[in-house]
PDB file of C-alpha atoms and ligand atoms in Angstrom:
ATOM      1  CA  MET A   1       8.881  -3.295 -19.109  1.00  0.00           C
ATOM      2  CA  ASN A   2       7.959  -3.756 -15.517  1.00  0.00           C
ATOM      3  CA  LYS A   3       4.289  -3.371 -14.853  1.00  0.00           C
ATOM      4  CA  THR A   4       3.478  -1.945 -11.393  1.00  0.00           C
ATOM      5  CA  ALA A   5       0.075  -1.553  -9.789  1.00  0.00           C
ATOM      6  CA  VAL A   6      -0.450   0.974  -6.951  1.00  0.00           C
ATOM      7  CA  VAL A   7      -3.542  -0.083  -5.009  1.00  0.00           C
ATOM      8  CA  TYR A   8      -4.797   2.090  -2.176  1.00  0.00           C
ATOM      9  CA  TRP A   9      -7.708   3.072   0.090  1.00  0.00           C
ATOM     10  CA  SER A  10      -7.835   6.618   1.452  1.00  0.00           C
ATOM     11  CA  GLY A  11     -10.610   8.335   3.354  1.00  0.00           C
ATOM     12  CA  THR A  12      -9.258  11.850   3.713  1.00  0.00           C
ATOM     13  CA  GLY A  13      -6.493  11.885   1.031  1.00  0.00           C
ATOM     14  CA  ASN A  14      -3.313  11.256   3.102  1.00  0.00           C
ATOM     15  CA  THR A  15      -2.671   7.763   1.704  1.00  0.00           C
ATOM     16  CA  LYS A  16      -3.800   8.915  -1.775  1.00  0.00           C
ATOM     17  CA  ALA A  17      -0.964  11.567  -1.702  1.00  0.00           C
ATOM     18  CA  MET A  18       1.406   8.794  -0.832  1.00  0.00           C
ATOM     19  CA  ALA A  19       0.059   6.617  -3.634  1.00  0.00           C
ATOM     20  CA  ASP A  20       0.614   9.483  -6.115  1.00  0.00           C
ATOM     21  CA  ALA A  21       4.230   9.692  -4.964  1.00  0.00           C
ATOM     22  CA  VAL A  22       4.747   5.941  -5.218  1.00  0.00           C
ATOM     23  CA  ALA A  23       3.402   6.003  -8.760  1.00  0.00           C
ATOM     24  CA  GLU A  24       5.677   8.914  -9.666  1.00  0.00           C
ATOM     25  CA  GLY A  25       8.644   7.080  -8.360  1.00  0.00           C
ATOM     26  CA  ALA A  26       7.904   3.871 -10.224  1.00  0.00           C
ATOM     27  CA  ARG A  27       7.252   5.775 -13.441  1.00  0.00           C
ATOM     28  CA  GLY A  28      10.528   7.676 -12.979  1.00  0.00           C
ATOM     29  CA  ALA A  29      12.305   4.316 -12.749  1.00  0.00           C
ATOM     30  CA  GLY A  30      10.822   3.115 -16.026  1.00  0.00           C
ATOM     31  CA  ALA A  31       7.831   1.073 -14.918  1.00  0.00           C
ATOM     32  CA  ALA A  32       4.439   1.177 -16.619  1.00  0.00           C
ATOM     33  CA  VAL A  33       2.144   2.138 -13.694  1.00  0.00           C
ATOM     34  CA  ASP A  34      -1.626   1.787 -13.182  1.00  0.00           C
ATOM     35  CA  VAL A  35      -3.193   3.242  -9.954  1.00  0.00           C
ATOM     36  CA  PHE A  36      -6.343   1.655  -8.471  1.00  0.00           C
ATOM     37  CA  THR A  37      -8.492   2.252  -5.443  1.00  0.00           C
ATOM     38  CA  ALA A  38      -9.073  -0.870  -3.362  1.00  0.00           C
ATOM     39  CA  SER A  39     -12.575  -1.514  -4.750  1.00  0.00           C
ATOM     40  CA  GLU A  40     -11.177  -1.357  -8.359  1.00  0.00           C
ATOM     41  CA  PHE A  41      -8.659  -4.119  -7.795  1.00  0.00           C
ATOM     42  CA  GLY A  42      -8.785  -7.891  -7.410  1.00  0.00           C
ATOM     43  CA  GLN A  43      -7.640 -11.272  -8.568  1.00  0.00           C
ATOM     44  CA  ASP A  44      -8.692 -10.516 -12.169  1.00  0.00           C
ATOM     45  CA  LYS A  45      -6.341  -7.536 -12.364  1.00  0.00           C
ATOM     46  CA  LEU A  46      -3.396  -8.991 -10.431  1.00  0.00           C
ATOM     47  CA  SER A  47      -2.103 -11.268 -13.179  1.00  0.00           C
ATOM     48  CA  GLY A  48      -1.215  -8.299 -15.332  1.00  0.00           C
ATOM     49  CA  PHE A  49       1.377  -6.910 -12.892  1.00  0.00           C
ATOM     50  CA  ASP A  50       4.916  -7.804 -11.851  1.00  0.00           C
ATOM     51  CA  SER A  51       4.825  -5.537  -8.808  1.00  0.00           C
ATOM     52  CA  VAL A  52       2.196  -4.152  -6.506  1.00  0.00           C
ATOM     53  CA  ALA A  53       2.372  -1.238  -3.973  1.00  0.00           C
ATOM     54  CA  PHE A  54      -0.420  -1.519  -1.376  1.00  0.00           C
ATOM     55  CA  GLY A  55      -1.454   1.545   0.537  1.00  0.00           C
ATOM     56  CA  CYS A  56      -3.878   1.652   3.500  1.00  0.00           C
ATOM     57  CA  PRO A  57      -4.112   3.922   6.524  1.00  0.00           C
ATOM     58  CA  ALA A  58      -4.523   2.695  10.142  1.00  0.00           C
ATOM     59  CA  MET A  59      -8.248   2.342  10.697  1.00  0.00           C
ATOM     60  CA  GLY A  60     -10.514   0.822  13.375  1.00  0.00           C
ATOM     61  CA  ALA A  61      -8.126   0.015  16.175  1.00  0.00           C
ATOM     62  CA  GLU A  62      -4.775  -0.483  14.336  1.00  0.00           C
ATOM     63  CA  VAL A  63      -6.277  -2.500  11.516  1.00  0.00           C
ATOM     64  CA  LEU A  64      -6.632  -2.166   7.760  1.00  0.00           C
ATOM     65  CA  GLU A  65      -9.801  -0.485   6.452  1.00  0.00           C
ATOM     66  CA  GLU A  66     -12.389  -3.152   6.788  1.00  0.00           C
ATOM     67  CA  SER A  67     -15.106  -2.537   4.148  1.00  0.00           C
ATOM     68  CA  GLU A  68     -13.039  -2.307   0.995  1.00  0.00           C
ATOM     69  CA  PHE A  69      -9.311  -2.685   1.531  1.00  0.00           C
ATOM     70  CA  ASP A  70      -9.105  -5.728   3.807  1.00  0.00           C
ATOM     71  CA  PRO A  71     -11.535  -7.792   1.679  1.00  0.00           C
ATOM     72  CA  MET A  72      -9.633  -7.043  -1.458  1.00  0.00           C
ATOM     73  CA  PHE A  73      -6.329  -7.847   0.184  1.00  0.00           C
ATOM     74  CA  THR A  74      -7.669 -11.079   1.670  1.00  0.00           C
ATOM     75  CA  GLY A  75      -8.914 -12.103  -1.748  1.00  0.00           C
ATOM     76  CA  ILE A  76      -5.519 -11.884  -3.384  1.00  0.00           C
ATOM     77  CA  GLU A  77      -3.168 -12.553  -0.466  1.00  0.00           C
ATOM     78  CA  ALA A  78      -2.516 -16.202  -1.438  1.00  0.00           C
ATOM     79  CA  SER A  79      -1.509 -15.010  -5.007  1.00  0.00           C
ATOM     80  CA  LEU A  80       1.062 -12.417  -3.971  1.00  0.00           C
ATOM     81  CA  ALA A  81       3.997 -14.654  -3.093  1.00  0.00           C
ATOM     82  CA  GLY A  82       5.521 -14.518  -6.561  1.00  0.00           C
ATOM     83  CA  LYS A  83       5.106 -10.677  -6.949  1.00  0.00           C
ATOM     84  CA  LYS A  84       7.252  -7.805  -5.865  1.00  0.00           C
ATOM     85  CA  VAL A  85       5.248  -6.191  -3.068  1.00  0.00           C
ATOM     86  CA  ALA A  86       5.638  -3.133  -0.892  1.00  0.00           C
ATOM     87  CA  LEU A  87       3.429  -1.472   1.738  1.00  0.00           C
ATOM     88  CA  PHE A  88       2.691   2.107   2.708  1.00  0.00           C
ATOM     89  CA  GLY A  89       0.042   4.133   4.542  1.00  0.00           C
ATOM     90  CA  SER A  90      -0.821   7.015   6.827  1.00  0.00           C
ATOM     91  CA  TYR A  91      -1.705   6.905  10.463  1.00  0.00           C
ATOM     92  CA  GLY A  92      -2.836   9.373  13.192  1.00  0.00           C
ATOM     93  CA  TRP A  93      -2.509   8.864  16.897  1.00  0.00           C
ATOM     94  CA  GLY A  94      -0.923   5.403  16.933  1.00  0.00           C
ATOM     95  CA  ASP A  95       2.610   4.228  16.761  1.00  0.00           C
ATOM     96  CA  GLY A  96       2.482   2.284  13.485  1.00  0.00           C
ATOM     97  CA  GLN A  97       1.230  -1.011  14.998  1.00  0.00           C
ATOM     98  CA  TRP A  98      -1.161  -1.573  12.044  1.00  0.00           C
ATOM     99  CA  MET A  99       1.812  -1.595   9.711  1.00  0.00           C
ATOM    100  CA  ARG A 100       3.846  -4.002  11.779  1.00  0.00           C
ATOM    101  CA  ASP A 101       0.878  -6.359  11.966  1.00  0.00           C
ATOM    102  CA  TRP A 102       0.364  -5.999   8.163  1.00  0.00           C
ATOM    103  CA  GLU A 103       3.982  -6.821   7.599  1.00  0.00           C
ATOM    104  CA  ASP A 104       3.693  -9.897   9.868  1.00  0.00           C
ATOM    105  CA  ARG A 105       0.611 -10.998   7.928  1.00  0.00           C
ATOM    106  CA  CYS A 106       2.546 -10.743   4.643  1.00  0.00           C
ATOM    107  CA  SER A 107       5.407 -12.721   6.058  1.00  0.00           C
ATOM    108  CA  SER A 108       3.042 -15.456   7.207  1.00  0.00           C
ATOM    109  CA  ALA A 109       1.559 -15.609   3.702  1.00  0.00           C
ATOM    110  CA  GLY A 110       4.976 -16.072   2.116  1.00  0.00           C
ATOM    111  CA  ILE A 111       5.016 -12.498   0.669  1.00  0.00           C
ATOM    112  CA  SER A 112       8.508 -10.978   0.672  1.00  0.00           C
ATOM    113  CA  LEU A 113       8.411  -7.218   0.812  1.00  0.00           C
ATOM    114  CA  VAL A 114      11.026  -5.745  -1.545  1.00  0.00           C
ATOM    115  CA  THR A 115      11.661  -2.588   0.475  1.00  0.00           C
ATOM    116  CA  GLU A 116      11.028  -1.083   3.888  1.00  0.00           C
ATOM    117  CA  SER A 117       7.362   0.048   4.302  1.00  0.00           C
ATOM    118  CA  VAL A 118       6.640   3.727   4.394  1.00  0.00           C
ATOM    119  CA  ILE A 119       4.398   5.266   6.997  1.00  0.00           C
ATOM    120  CA  ALA A 120       3.433   8.921   7.365  1.00  0.00           C
ATOM    121  CA  ASN A 121       1.862  10.635  10.301  1.00  0.00           C
ATOM    122  CA  ASN A 122      -1.267  12.189   8.783  1.00  0.00           C
ATOM    123  CA  ALA A 123      -0.322  14.117   5.645  1.00  0.00           C
ATOM    124  CA  PRO A 124       2.983  12.953   4.219  1.00  0.00           C
ATOM    125  CA  ASP A 125       5.769  15.510   4.718  1.00  0.00           C
ATOM    126  CA  ASP A 126       8.534  15.976   2.185  1.00  0.00           C
ATOM    127  CA  GLU A 127      10.605  13.087   3.650  1.00  0.00           C
ATOM    128  CA  ALA A 128       7.660  10.733   3.548  1.00  0.00           C
ATOM    129  CA  VAL A 129       6.899  11.798  -0.117  1.00  0.00           C
ATOM    130  CA  ASN A 130      10.532  11.115  -1.043  1.00  0.00           C
ATOM    131  CA  ASN A 131      10.427   7.739   0.752  1.00  0.00           C
ATOM    132  CA  CYS A 132       7.227   6.947  -1.177  1.00  0.00           C
ATOM    133  CA  LYS A 133       8.968   7.798  -4.497  1.00  0.00           C
ATOM    134  CA  ALA A 134      11.877   5.534  -3.483  1.00  0.00           C
ATOM    135  CA  LEU A 135       9.396   2.742  -2.668  1.00  0.00           C
ATOM    136  CA  GLY A 136       7.951   3.053  -6.174  1.00  0.00           C
ATOM    137  CA  ALA A 137      11.396   2.985  -7.683  1.00  0.00           C
ATOM    138  CA  ALA A 138      12.286  -0.135  -5.743  1.00  0.00           C
ATOM    139  CA  LEU A 139       9.306  -1.913  -7.223  1.00  0.00           C
ATOM    140  CA  ALA A 140       9.979  -0.871 -10.839  1.00  0.00           C
TER     141      ALA A 140
HETATM  142  C1  FMN B 201     -12.326   5.377  11.848  1.00  0.00           C
HETATM  143  C2  FMN B 201     -10.839   5.715  11.978  1.00  0.00           C
HETATM  144  C3  FMN B 201     -10.027   4.924  12.646  1.00  0.00           C
HETATM  145  C4  FMN B 201      -8.666   5.234  12.858  1.00  0.00           C
HETATM  146  N1  FMN B 201      -7.887   4.384  13.561  1.00  0.00           N
HETATM  147  C5  FMN B 201      -6.540   4.703  13.775  1.00  0.00           C
HETATM  148  C6  FMN B 201      -5.681   3.890  14.509  1.00  0.00           C
HETATM  149  O1  FMN B 201      -6.099   2.858  15.014  1.00  0.00           O
HETATM  150  N2  FMN B 201      -4.446   4.282  14.642  1.00  0.00           N
HETATM  151  C7  FMN B 201      -3.974   5.460  14.155  1.00  0.00           C
HETATM  152  O2  FMN B 201      -2.719   5.721  14.258  1.00  0.00           O
HETATM  153  N3  FMN B 201      -4.716   6.238  13.425  1.00  0.00           N
HETATM  154  C8  FMN B 201      -6.038   5.934  13.183  1.00  0.00           C
HETATM  155  N4  FMN B 201      -6.807   6.771  12.401  1.00  0.00           N
HETATM  156  C9  FMN B 201      -6.217   7.961  11.855  1.00  0.00           C
HETATM  157  C10 FMN B 201      -5.955   7.717  10.365  1.00  0.00           C
HETATM  158  O3  FMN B 201      -5.061   6.627  10.146  1.00  0.00           O
HETATM  159  C11 FMN B 201      -5.305   8.969   9.797  1.00  0.00           C
HETATM  160  O4  FMN B 201      -6.189  10.043   9.905  1.00  0.00           O
HETATM  161  C12 FMN B 201      -4.869   8.796   8.386  1.00  0.00           C
HETATM  162  O5  FMN B 201      -4.045  10.004   8.013  1.00  0.00           O
HETATM  163  C13 FMN B 201      -6.014   8.678   7.366  1.00  0.00           C
HETATM  164  O6  FMN B 201      -5.477   8.430   6.186  1.00  0.00           O
HETATM  165  P1  FMN B 201      -6.320   8.833   4.814  1.00  0.00           P
HETATM  166  O7  FMN B 201      -6.268  10.310   4.721  1.00  0.00           O
HETATM  167  O8  FMN B 201      -5.572   8.191   3.687  1.00  0.00           O
HETATM  168  O9  FMN B 201      -7.693   8.257   4.988  1.00  0.00           O
HETATM  169  C14 FMN B 201      -8.159   6.410  12.287  1.00  0.00           C
HETATM  170  C15 FMN B 201      -9.019   7.297  11.583  1.00  0.00           C
HETATM  171  C16 FMN B 201     -10.334   7.000  11.406  1.00  0.00           C
HETATM  172  C17 FMN B 201     -11.253   7.889  10.635  1.00  0.00           C
END
């Protein structure tokens, strides 16, 4: 059975709502799913999973959250090339630049994303929730 990790950071719950939908979609497609906050995940956990969905909102000025999420991601980035990976997250006033930069960073690290990233403006609407479920299913 495919083992999928959903790893997210969320300050006000919007990315968490997306993470819950990703997990639901992956479970629905038959994967065994564990959900972690960024501070709970790292290199020690990574080896147990075939697929990882990473969720982080736009923070700072169009960057990943810098105290927990970015250090976690930096720590495992070099080990993600052989995994099935997908990205999601919520944003506010921007235009999604943080996600384009994150996708470019993955590409530079040799990480191939298995499906289109999902971004939601603030709280995910029904379409974004469905896209998150589809993202989870694509990882399963
Ligand atoms: C400190 C801080 C910085 C932010 N920076 C950006 C930004 O650069 N671009 C943007 O579109 N939204 C930005 N936002 C808005 C958040 O991305 C948005 O509120 C998002 O829904 C938060 O997701 P969460 O509920 O999962 O924490 C920022 C919010 C905070 C609190």
